[in-house]
Coordinates of C-alpha atoms in Angstrom, one line a residue:
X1 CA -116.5 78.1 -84.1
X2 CA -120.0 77.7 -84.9
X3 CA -122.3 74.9 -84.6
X4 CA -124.0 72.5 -87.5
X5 CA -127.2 71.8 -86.0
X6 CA -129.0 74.2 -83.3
X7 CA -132.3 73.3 -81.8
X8 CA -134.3 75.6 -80.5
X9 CA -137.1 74.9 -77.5
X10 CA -139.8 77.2 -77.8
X11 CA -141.0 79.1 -80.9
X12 CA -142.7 82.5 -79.5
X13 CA -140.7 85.8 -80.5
X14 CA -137.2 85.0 -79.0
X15 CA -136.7 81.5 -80.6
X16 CA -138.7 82.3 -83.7
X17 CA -136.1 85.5 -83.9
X18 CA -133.2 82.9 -83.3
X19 CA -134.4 80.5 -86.3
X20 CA -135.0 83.5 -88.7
X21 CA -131.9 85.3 -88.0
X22 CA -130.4 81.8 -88.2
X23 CA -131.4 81.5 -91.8
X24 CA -130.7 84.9 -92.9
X25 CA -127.3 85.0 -91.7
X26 CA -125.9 81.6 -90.9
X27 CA -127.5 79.7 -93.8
X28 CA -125.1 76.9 -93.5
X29 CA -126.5 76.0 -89.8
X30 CA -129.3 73.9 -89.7
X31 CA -132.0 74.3 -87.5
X32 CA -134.4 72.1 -85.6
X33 CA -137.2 72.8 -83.0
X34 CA -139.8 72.3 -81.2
X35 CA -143.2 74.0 -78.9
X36 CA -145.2 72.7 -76.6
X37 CA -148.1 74.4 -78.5
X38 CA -149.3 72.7 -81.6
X39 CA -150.9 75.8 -82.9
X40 CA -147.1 77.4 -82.7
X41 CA -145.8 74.6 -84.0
X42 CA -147.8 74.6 -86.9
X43 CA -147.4 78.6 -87.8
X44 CA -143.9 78.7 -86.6
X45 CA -143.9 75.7 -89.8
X46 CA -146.0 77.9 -92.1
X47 CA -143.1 81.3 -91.6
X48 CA -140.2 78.6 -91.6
X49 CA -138.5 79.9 -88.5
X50 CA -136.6 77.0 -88.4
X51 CA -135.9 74.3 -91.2
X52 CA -137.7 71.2 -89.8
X53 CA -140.6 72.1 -86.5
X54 CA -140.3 68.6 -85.1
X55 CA -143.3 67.1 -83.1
X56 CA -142.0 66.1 -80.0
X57 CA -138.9 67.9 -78.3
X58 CA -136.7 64.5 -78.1
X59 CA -136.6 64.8 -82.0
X60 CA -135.9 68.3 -82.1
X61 CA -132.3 67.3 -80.3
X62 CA -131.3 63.8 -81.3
X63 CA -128.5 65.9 -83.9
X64 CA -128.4 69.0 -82.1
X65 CA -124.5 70.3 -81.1
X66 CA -126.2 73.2 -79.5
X67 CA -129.6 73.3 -77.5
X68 CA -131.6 76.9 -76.9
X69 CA -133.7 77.0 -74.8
X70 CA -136.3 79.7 -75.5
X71 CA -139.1 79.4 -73.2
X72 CA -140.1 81.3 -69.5
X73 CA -137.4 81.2 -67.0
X74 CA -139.8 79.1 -64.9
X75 CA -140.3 76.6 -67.0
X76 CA -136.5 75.7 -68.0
X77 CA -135.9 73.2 -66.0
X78 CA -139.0 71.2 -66.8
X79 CA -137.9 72.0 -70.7
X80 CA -134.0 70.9 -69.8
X81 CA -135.8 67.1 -68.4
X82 CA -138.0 67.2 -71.4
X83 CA -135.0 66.9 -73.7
X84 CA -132.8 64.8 -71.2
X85 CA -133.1 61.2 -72.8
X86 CA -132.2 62.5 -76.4
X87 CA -129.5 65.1 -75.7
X88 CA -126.3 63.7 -77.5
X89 CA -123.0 63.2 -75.8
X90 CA -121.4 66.6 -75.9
X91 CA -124.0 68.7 -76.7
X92 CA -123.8 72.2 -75.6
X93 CA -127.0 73.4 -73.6
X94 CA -128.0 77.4 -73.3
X95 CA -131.3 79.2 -72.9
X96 CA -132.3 82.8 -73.2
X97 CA -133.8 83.7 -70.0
X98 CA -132.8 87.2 -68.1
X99 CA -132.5 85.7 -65.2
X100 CA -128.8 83.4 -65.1
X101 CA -128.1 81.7 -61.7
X102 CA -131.5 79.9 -60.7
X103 CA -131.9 79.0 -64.7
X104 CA -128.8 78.3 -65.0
X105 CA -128.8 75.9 -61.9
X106 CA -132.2 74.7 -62.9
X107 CA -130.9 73.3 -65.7
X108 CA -127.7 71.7 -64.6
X109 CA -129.7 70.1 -61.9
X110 CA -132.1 68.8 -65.1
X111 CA -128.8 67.2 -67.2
X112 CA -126.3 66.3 -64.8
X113 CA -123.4 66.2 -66.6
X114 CA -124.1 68.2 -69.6
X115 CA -122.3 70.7 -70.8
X116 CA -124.6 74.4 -69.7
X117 CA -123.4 77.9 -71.0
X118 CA -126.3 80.0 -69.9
X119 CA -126.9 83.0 -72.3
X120 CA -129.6 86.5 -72.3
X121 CA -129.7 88.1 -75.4
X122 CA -130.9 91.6 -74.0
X123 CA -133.6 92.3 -76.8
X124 CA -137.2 91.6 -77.3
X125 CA -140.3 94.0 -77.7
X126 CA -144.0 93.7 -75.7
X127 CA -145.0 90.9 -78.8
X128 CA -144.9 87.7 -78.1
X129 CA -145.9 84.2 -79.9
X130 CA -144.9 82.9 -83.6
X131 CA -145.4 85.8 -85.6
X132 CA -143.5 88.2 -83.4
X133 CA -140.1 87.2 -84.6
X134 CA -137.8 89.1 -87.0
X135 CA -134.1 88.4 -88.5
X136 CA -133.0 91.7 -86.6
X137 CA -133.7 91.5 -83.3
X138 CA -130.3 91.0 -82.1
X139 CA -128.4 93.1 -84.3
X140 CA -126.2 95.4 -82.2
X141 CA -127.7 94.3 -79.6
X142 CA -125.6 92.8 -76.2
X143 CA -126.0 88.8 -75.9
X144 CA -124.7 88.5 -72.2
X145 CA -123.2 84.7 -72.1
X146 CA -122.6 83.6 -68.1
X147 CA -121.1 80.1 -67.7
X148 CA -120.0 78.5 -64.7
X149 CA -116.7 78.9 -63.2
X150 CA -115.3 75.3 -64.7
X151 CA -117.2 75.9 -68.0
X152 CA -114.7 74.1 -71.1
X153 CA -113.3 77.6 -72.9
X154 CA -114.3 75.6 -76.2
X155 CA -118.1 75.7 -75.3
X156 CA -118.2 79.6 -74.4
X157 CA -116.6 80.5 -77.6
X158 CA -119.0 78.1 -79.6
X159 CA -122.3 79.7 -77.5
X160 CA -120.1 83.7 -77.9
X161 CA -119.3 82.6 -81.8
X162 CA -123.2 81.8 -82.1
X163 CA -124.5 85.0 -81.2
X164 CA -121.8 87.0 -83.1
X165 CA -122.9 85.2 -85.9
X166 CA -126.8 86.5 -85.1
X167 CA -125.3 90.6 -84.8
X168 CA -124.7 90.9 -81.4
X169 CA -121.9 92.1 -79.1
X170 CA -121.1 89.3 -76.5
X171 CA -119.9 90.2 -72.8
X172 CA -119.0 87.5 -71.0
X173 CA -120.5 87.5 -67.2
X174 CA -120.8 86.4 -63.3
X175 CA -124.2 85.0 -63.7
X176 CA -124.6 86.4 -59.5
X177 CA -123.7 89.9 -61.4
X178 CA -125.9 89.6 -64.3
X179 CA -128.8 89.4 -62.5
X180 CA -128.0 92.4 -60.3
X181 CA -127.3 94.7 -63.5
X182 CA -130.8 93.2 -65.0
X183 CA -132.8 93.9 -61.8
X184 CA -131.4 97.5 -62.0
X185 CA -131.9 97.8 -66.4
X186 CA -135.0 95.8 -66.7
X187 CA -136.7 94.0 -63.9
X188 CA -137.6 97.4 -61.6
X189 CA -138.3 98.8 -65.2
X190 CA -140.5 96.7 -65.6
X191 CA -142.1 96.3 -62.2
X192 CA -142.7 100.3 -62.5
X193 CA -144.1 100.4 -65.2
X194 CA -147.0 97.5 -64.4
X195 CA -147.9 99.6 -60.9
X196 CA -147.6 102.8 -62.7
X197 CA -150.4 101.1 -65.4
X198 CA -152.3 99.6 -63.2
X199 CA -152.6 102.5 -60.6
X200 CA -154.1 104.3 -63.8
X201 CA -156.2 101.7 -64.0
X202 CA -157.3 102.0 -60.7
X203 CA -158.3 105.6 -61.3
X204 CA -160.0 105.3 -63.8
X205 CA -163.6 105.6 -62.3
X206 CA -162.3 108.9 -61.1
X207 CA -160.7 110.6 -64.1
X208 CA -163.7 109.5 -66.7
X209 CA -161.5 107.7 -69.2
X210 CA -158.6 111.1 -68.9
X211 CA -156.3 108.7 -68.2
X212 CA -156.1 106.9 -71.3
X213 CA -157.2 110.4 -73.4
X214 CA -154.8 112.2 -72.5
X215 CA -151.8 109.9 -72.3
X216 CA -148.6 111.9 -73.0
X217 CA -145.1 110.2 -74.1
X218 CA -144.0 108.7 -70.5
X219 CA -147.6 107.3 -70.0
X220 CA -147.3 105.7 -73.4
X221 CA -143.8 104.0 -72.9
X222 CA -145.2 102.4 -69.6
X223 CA -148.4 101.0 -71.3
X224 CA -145.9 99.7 -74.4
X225 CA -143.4 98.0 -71.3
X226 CA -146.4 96.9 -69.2
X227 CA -147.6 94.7 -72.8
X228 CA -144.9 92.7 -72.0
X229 CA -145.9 88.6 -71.5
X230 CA -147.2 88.4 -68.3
X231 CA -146.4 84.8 -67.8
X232 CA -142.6 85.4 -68.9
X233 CA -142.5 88.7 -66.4
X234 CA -144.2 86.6 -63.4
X235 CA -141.4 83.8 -63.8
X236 CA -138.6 86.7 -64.2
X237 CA -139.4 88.2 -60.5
X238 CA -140.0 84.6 -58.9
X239 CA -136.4 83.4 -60.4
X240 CA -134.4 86.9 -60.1
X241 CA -136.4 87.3 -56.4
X242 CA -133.2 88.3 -54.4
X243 CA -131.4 90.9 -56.8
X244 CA -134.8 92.2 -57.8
X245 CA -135.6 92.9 -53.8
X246 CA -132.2 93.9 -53.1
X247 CA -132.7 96.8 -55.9
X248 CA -136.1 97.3 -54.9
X249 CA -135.1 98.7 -51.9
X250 CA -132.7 101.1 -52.7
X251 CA -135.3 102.2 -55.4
X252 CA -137.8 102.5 -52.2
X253 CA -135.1 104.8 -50.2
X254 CA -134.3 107.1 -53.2
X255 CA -138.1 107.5 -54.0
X256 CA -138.5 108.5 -50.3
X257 CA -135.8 110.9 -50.8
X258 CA -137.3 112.6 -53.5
X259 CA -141.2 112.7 -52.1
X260 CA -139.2 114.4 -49.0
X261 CA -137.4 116.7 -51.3
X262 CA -140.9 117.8 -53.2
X263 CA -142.9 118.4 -49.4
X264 CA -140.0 120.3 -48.8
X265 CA -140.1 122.5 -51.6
X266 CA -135.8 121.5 -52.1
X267 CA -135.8 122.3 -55.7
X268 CA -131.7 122.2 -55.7
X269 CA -132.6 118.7 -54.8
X270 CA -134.6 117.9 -57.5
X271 CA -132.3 119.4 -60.3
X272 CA -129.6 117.8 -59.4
X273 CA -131.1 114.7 -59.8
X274 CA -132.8 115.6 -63.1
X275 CA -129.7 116.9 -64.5
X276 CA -127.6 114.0 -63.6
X277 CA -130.1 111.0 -65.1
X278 CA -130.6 113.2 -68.0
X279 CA -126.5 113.0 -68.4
X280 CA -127.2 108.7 -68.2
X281 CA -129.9 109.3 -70.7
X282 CA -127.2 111.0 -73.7
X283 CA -124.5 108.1 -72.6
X284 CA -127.5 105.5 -73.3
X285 CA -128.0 107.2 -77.1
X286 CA -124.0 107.3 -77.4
X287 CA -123.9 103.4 -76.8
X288 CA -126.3 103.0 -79.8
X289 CA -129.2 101.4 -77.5
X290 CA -131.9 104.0 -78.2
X291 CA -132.6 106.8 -80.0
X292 CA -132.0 110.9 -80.1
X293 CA -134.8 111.8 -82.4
X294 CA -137.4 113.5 -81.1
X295 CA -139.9 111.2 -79.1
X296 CA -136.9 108.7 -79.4
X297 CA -137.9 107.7 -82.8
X298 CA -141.1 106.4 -82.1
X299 CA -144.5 106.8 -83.8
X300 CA -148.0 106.6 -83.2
X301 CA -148.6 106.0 -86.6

């Protein structure tokens, strides 16, 4: 079951993605939306990631049978009111944010009585804005859908049909669960990698610019995760705040583990460890959601 007319709220890389992808391989869906930024508006117009880029967010929904919303998890609720006098009768309502049970309650609280099938399509890269979208982004790539307990079956398969449609695999979810698997895959990621950058930065007075000259692989893979959008990353912790501390501090128990193990000079310790994440590492590559060539495919050039 897929929808005739999707709208999508918010144009930077995750919308814009949507709309293209849309095109390319659901051409018979049309496609409405809207930004709160007139300069995206008006390039997300110019690349045509959607059909018709509306100029207020009421018109972007007054046919829509299903809403996206594409903007930061902080902000979906105020985006869910914004829409709220022109949402049809029966429309089905979903975002993108990778955090589920504050957004999603955000924005039931916003349209009481609408129908809300929260989604996360886990996939993105550090751009962000109009021109970062591509038709690809989701192609193999897991859209995790969590709706509430009395969500109508029709709606999930509409929002799970949808994504399918886009490439990706669907797994249906606890929304209380997805955010614990999140805060373990990509929020302490993510939090790592910003402290790891920024305690760089912090030295840099005292390695004379080494730092950044002599960056090897892992250095550069926390610079490319620490790019992320600041504003999007800020509203993630704020919204996911409970699973992110609860992983936090097992992440803070393990680390103390293993700075005990190195002042101790336990090097069974420290294979075992090694050898068992590097075993996580080949089932990662075996799911399809990286890549075994050398420097995992990437290039500096």
């Amino acid at each position: 079951m897929i929808p005739n007319n999707v709208a999508i709220i918010g144009l930077g890389l995750i919308g814009g993605s949507i709309g293209l992808a849309t095109r390319e391989m659901l051409p018979q869906v049309a496609t409405t939306g809207w930004d709160a930024n007139p300069d995206v508006r008006r390039r997300a117009a110019e690349r045509g990631l959607v059909a018709n880029v509306c100029e207020s967010a009421e018109d972007a929904v007054r046919d829509a049978d299903l809403v996206i919303l594409c903007v930061p998890v902080g902000a979906m609720g105020e985006a869910a009111a914004t829409i709220a006098s022109a949402l049809p009768a029966g429309t089905i309502v979903s975002d993108v944010g990778s955090s589920k049970r504050s957004v999603g309650n955000a924005i039931a609280k916003a349209l009481p009585g609408a129908t809300v099938i929260p989604a996360h399509p886990v996939a993105g890269t550090e751009k962000s804005g109009p021109d970062a979208g591509f038709a690809e982004l989701f192609r193999h790539r897991w859209c995790i859908v969590t709706p509430p307990s009395d969500a109508p079956a029709e709606a999930v398969a509409i929002v799970s049909d949808f994504w399918e449609g886009l490439g990706a695999k669907i797994e249906i979810m606890d929304p209380a669960h997805h955010d614990v698997v999140l805060a373990v895959t990509s929020h302490i990621p993510h939090l790592i990698a910003y402290t790891i950058v920024g305690t760089a930065s912090d030295l840099e007075d005292v390695t004379r610019g080494e730092v950044i000259k002599y960056s090897a692989g892992g250095f550069r893979d926390f610079t490319r995760i620490a790019a992320s959008d600041p504003t999007m990353w800020r509203d993630v912790f704020l919204t996911n705040r409970d699973a992110v501390l609860e992983v936090l501090g097992r992440f803070t128990e393990d680390l103390t583990a293993l700075q005990r193990a190195i002042r101790n000079g336990d090097g069974d310790t420290l294979f075992e460890l090694f050898e068992r994440t590097r075993a996580i590492r080949r089932s990662i590559i075996e799911e399809g959601q990286d890549d075994a060539r050398p420097d995992f495919g990437r290039s500096d050039h």
